[in-house]
Amino acid sequence: MSRARCERCVRPLSHCLCHLIPQLSSRTRVLILQHPDEVGHALNTARLAALGLENAELRVGEVFADLHFDPAYRACLLFPGEMAQPLPLATPDADKRPLLLVVPDGTWRKARKLLHLNPALAALPRVCLPPGLNSRYRLRKAPAAGALATIEAIAAALELQEGRCFAELLRPFEALIEGQIAAMGTEVYQRNHGG
């Protein structure tokens, strides 16, 4: 028998995170494209980010045939690459439109697959975070330096682009991590994760 789940945060009712999820406004619009394999992940940080931002949308799939970008925004892809420009993105004098930050959510391999399967996505100008950012996700070994959970990358990108703090967005993420550490016990956590 499965446990009852919160319809909003999709966590078991006994571990509902809704009271920690903020409602943050931003000039920047965030579109999260989530690989279907991430939906059932215990730390579905993309969902938490979308719930915590008023100007965000979460779409799940591999191929987004109807992908079009609102011309009221300057669309760009948050994904590292040779041509990626570091955030904050300077606004050309003639273009005062806010940013539409398109964020693929999945493992690095699956995020690259989303780009491969969606040429409109791969064609967007790329932006990236500065080097040296460290993840708070203490339960996972980062695949590379600067690798962040989706919610961390979004919060960092918004802080850089908007010049204000979005740390409140990370509260449910940190509670998830603390809950998992508590469930496994301090001894197991220290043995497996060097905590």
Coordinates of C-alpha atoms in Angstrom, one line a residue:
M1 CA 0.0 0.0 0.0
S2 CA 1.5 3.3 -1.0
R3 CA 1.7 6.3 1.3
A4 CA -0.6 9.2 0.8
R5 CA 1.2 12.0 -1.1
C6 CA 0.8 15.8 -1.1
E7 CA -0.7 16.7 -4.5
R8 CA 1.4 19.9 -4.8
C9 CA 4.9 18.8 -3.8
V10 CA 4.3 15.1 -4.4
R11 CA 6.1 14.1 -1.2
P12 CA 4.6 11.7 1.3
L13 CA 2.1 13.7 3.5
S14 CA 4.2 13.0 6.5
H15 CA 7.2 14.8 4.8
C16 CA 5.3 17.5 2.9
L17 CA 7.5 20.4 2.0
C18 CA 4.9 23.0 1.0
H19 CA 5.4 25.1 4.1
L20 CA 9.0 25.6 3.0
I21 CA 8.3 26.4 -0.7
P22 CA 8.4 30.2 -1.3
Q23 CA 6.5 32.2 -3.9
L24 CA 9.3 34.3 -5.3
S25 CA 8.8 36.8 -8.1
S26 CA 11.4 37.5 -10.8
R27 CA 11.7 39.5 -14.0
T28 CA 13.5 36.5 -15.5
R29 CA 11.1 33.8 -16.7
V30 CA 12.3 30.2 -16.1
L31 CA 11.3 27.3 -18.3
I32 CA 12.4 23.9 -17.0
L33 CA 12.4 21.0 -19.5
Q34 CA 12.5 17.9 -17.4
H35 CA 13.6 14.5 -18.8
P36 CA 10.8 11.9 -17.9
D37 CA 13.3 9.8 -15.9
E38 CA 13.6 12.6 -13.3
V39 CA 9.9 12.8 -12.4
G40 CA 10.0 10.0 -9.8
H41 CA 13.4 11.0 -8.4
A42 CA 13.4 11.4 -4.6
L43 CA 15.0 14.9 -4.9
N44 CA 13.0 16.2 -7.8
T45 CA 14.5 19.7 -7.5
A46 CA 13.1 21.0 -10.8
R47 CA 9.5 20.6 -9.4
L48 CA 10.5 22.4 -6.2
A49 CA 12.0 25.3 -8.3
A50 CA 8.9 25.6 -10.5
L51 CA 6.7 25.6 -7.4
G52 CA 8.8 28.3 -5.7
L53 CA 9.0 30.7 -8.6
E54 CA 5.9 32.7 -9.8
N55 CA 7.4 33.2 -13.2
A56 CA 8.4 29.6 -13.9
E57 CA 7.0 26.6 -15.9
L58 CA 7.9 22.9 -15.7
R59 CA 7.4 20.7 -18.8
V60 CA 8.2 17.0 -18.9
G61 CA 9.2 15.1 -22.0
E62 CA 12.0 14.2 -24.3
V63 CA 10.8 15.8 -27.5
F64 CA 9.1 19.2 -27.3
A65 CA 7.5 19.5 -30.8
D66 CA 5.6 22.7 -29.8
L67 CA 8.6 24.4 -28.4
H68 CA 8.3 28.1 -29.1
F69 CA 9.6 31.0 -27.1
D70 CA 7.7 34.1 -26.1
P71 CA 9.1 37.0 -28.1
A72 CA 8.5 39.3 -25.1
Y73 CA 11.6 37.6 -23.6
R74 CA 15.2 37.0 -24.7
A75 CA 15.4 33.2 -24.7
C76 CA 18.7 31.5 -23.7
L77 CA 19.7 28.1 -22.6
L78 CA 21.4 27.6 -19.2
F79 CA 23.9 24.9 -20.2
P80 CA 27.7 25.0 -20.3
G81 CA 29.5 24.9 -23.6
E82 CA 32.2 26.5 -25.7
M83 CA 30.0 29.4 -26.8
A84 CA 28.2 30.0 -23.4
Q85 CA 28.3 33.5 -22.1
P86 CA 28.7 33.9 -18.3
L87 CA 25.8 35.3 -16.3
P88 CA 24.8 38.1 -15.7
L89 CA 24.1 38.6 -19.3
A90 CA 24.7 42.1 -20.4
T91 CA 21.6 43.7 -22.1
P92 CA 22.2 45.2 -25.5
D93 CA 21.1 48.8 -25.4
A94 CA 18.4 48.2 -28.0
D95 CA 17.0 45.1 -26.2
K96 CA 15.4 45.7 -22.8
R97 CA 13.4 42.5 -22.8
P98 CA 13.7 40.3 -19.7
L99 CA 15.5 36.9 -20.0
L100 CA 13.8 33.6 -20.6
L101 CA 16.1 31.1 -19.0
V102 CA 15.5 27.6 -20.5
V103 CA 16.9 24.9 -18.1
P104 CA 17.2 21.2 -19.1
D105 CA 16.7 18.9 -16.1
G106 CA 18.2 15.5 -16.0
T107 CA 21.6 13.8 -15.7
W108 CA 24.3 15.4 -17.9
R109 CA 23.8 12.6 -20.4
K110 CA 20.0 13.0 -20.5
A111 CA 20.3 16.8 -20.7
R112 CA 22.5 16.5 -23.7
K113 CA 20.0 14.1 -25.2
L114 CA 17.2 16.8 -24.8
L115 CA 19.4 19.2 -26.7
H116 CA 20.0 16.6 -29.5
L117 CA 16.3 15.7 -29.8
N118 CA 15.1 19.4 -29.8
P119 CA 17.0 21.5 -32.4
A120 CA 15.2 24.6 -31.3
L121 CA 16.6 24.2 -27.9
A122 CA 20.2 23.5 -29.1
A123 CA 19.9 26.6 -31.3
L124 CA 19.4 29.0 -28.4
P125 CA 22.2 31.2 -27.2
R126 CA 23.9 29.6 -24.2
V127 CA 24.6 31.1 -20.8
C128 CA 26.6 29.5 -17.9
L129 CA 27.3 30.0 -14.3
P130 CA 30.8 31.2 -13.2
P131 CA 33.3 28.5 -12.2
G132 CA 33.8 27.7 -8.5
L133 CA 30.2 27.2 -7.3
N134 CA 29.8 24.2 -5.0
S135 CA 26.7 22.1 -4.6
R136 CA 25.0 21.7 -1.2
Y137 CA 23.8 18.3 -2.4
R138 CA 25.9 16.3 0.1
L139 CA 24.4 13.0 -0.8
R140 CA 25.7 12.9 -4.3
K141 CA 29.2 13.0 -5.7
A142 CA 29.3 15.7 -8.3
P143 CA 30.3 14.4 -11.8
A144 CA 32.4 17.5 -12.3
A145 CA 33.5 20.6 -10.4
G146 CA 30.7 23.2 -10.4
A147 CA 28.0 20.6 -11.1
L148 CA 24.8 21.8 -9.2
A149 CA 21.4 20.4 -8.7
T150 CA 18.8 22.0 -11.0
I151 CA 17.3 24.1 -8.2
E152 CA 20.8 25.3 -7.2
A153 CA 21.7 26.3 -10.7
I154 CA 18.4 28.2 -11.1
A155 CA 18.8 30.1 -7.8
A156 CA 22.4 31.0 -8.7
A157 CA 21.5 32.1 -12.2
L158 CA 18.6 34.3 -10.9
E159 CA 20.9 35.9 -8.3
L160 CA 23.5 36.7 -10.9
Q161 CA 20.9 38.0 -13.4
E162 CA 18.7 39.9 -11.1
G163 CA 21.2 41.1 -8.5
R164 CA 19.3 39.9 -5.5
C165 CA 19.1 36.8 -3.2
F166 CA 17.1 33.7 -4.1
A167 CA 18.4 31.5 -1.2
E168 CA 14.8 31.1 0.0
L169 CA 14.3 28.9 -3.1
L170 CA 16.7 26.3 -1.6
R171 CA 14.9 25.8 1.7
P172 CA 12.9 22.7 0.6
F173 CA 16.0 21.3 -1.1
E174 CA 18.0 21.6 2.1
A175 CA 15.1 20.0 4.1
L176 CA 15.1 17.1 1.7
I177 CA 18.8 16.5 2.1
E178 CA 18.6 16.8 5.9
G179 CA 15.6 14.3 5.9
Q180 CA 17.6 11.8 3.9
I181 CA 20.6 12.1 6.1
A182 CA 18.4 11.6 9.2
A183 CA 16.7 8.6 7.7
M184 CA 20.0 6.9 6.9
G185 CA 21.5 7.8 10.3
T186 CA 24.7 9.8 11.0
E187 CA 27.0 6.7 11.0
V188 CA 25.9 5.5 7.6
Y189 CA 26.0 9.1 6.2
Q190 CA 29.6 9.6 7.5
R191 CA 30.7 6.2 6.2
N192 CA 29.3 6.7 2.7
H193 CA 29.5 10.4 2.2
G194 CA 32.4 11.5 4.4
G195 CA 30.0 13.8 6.4

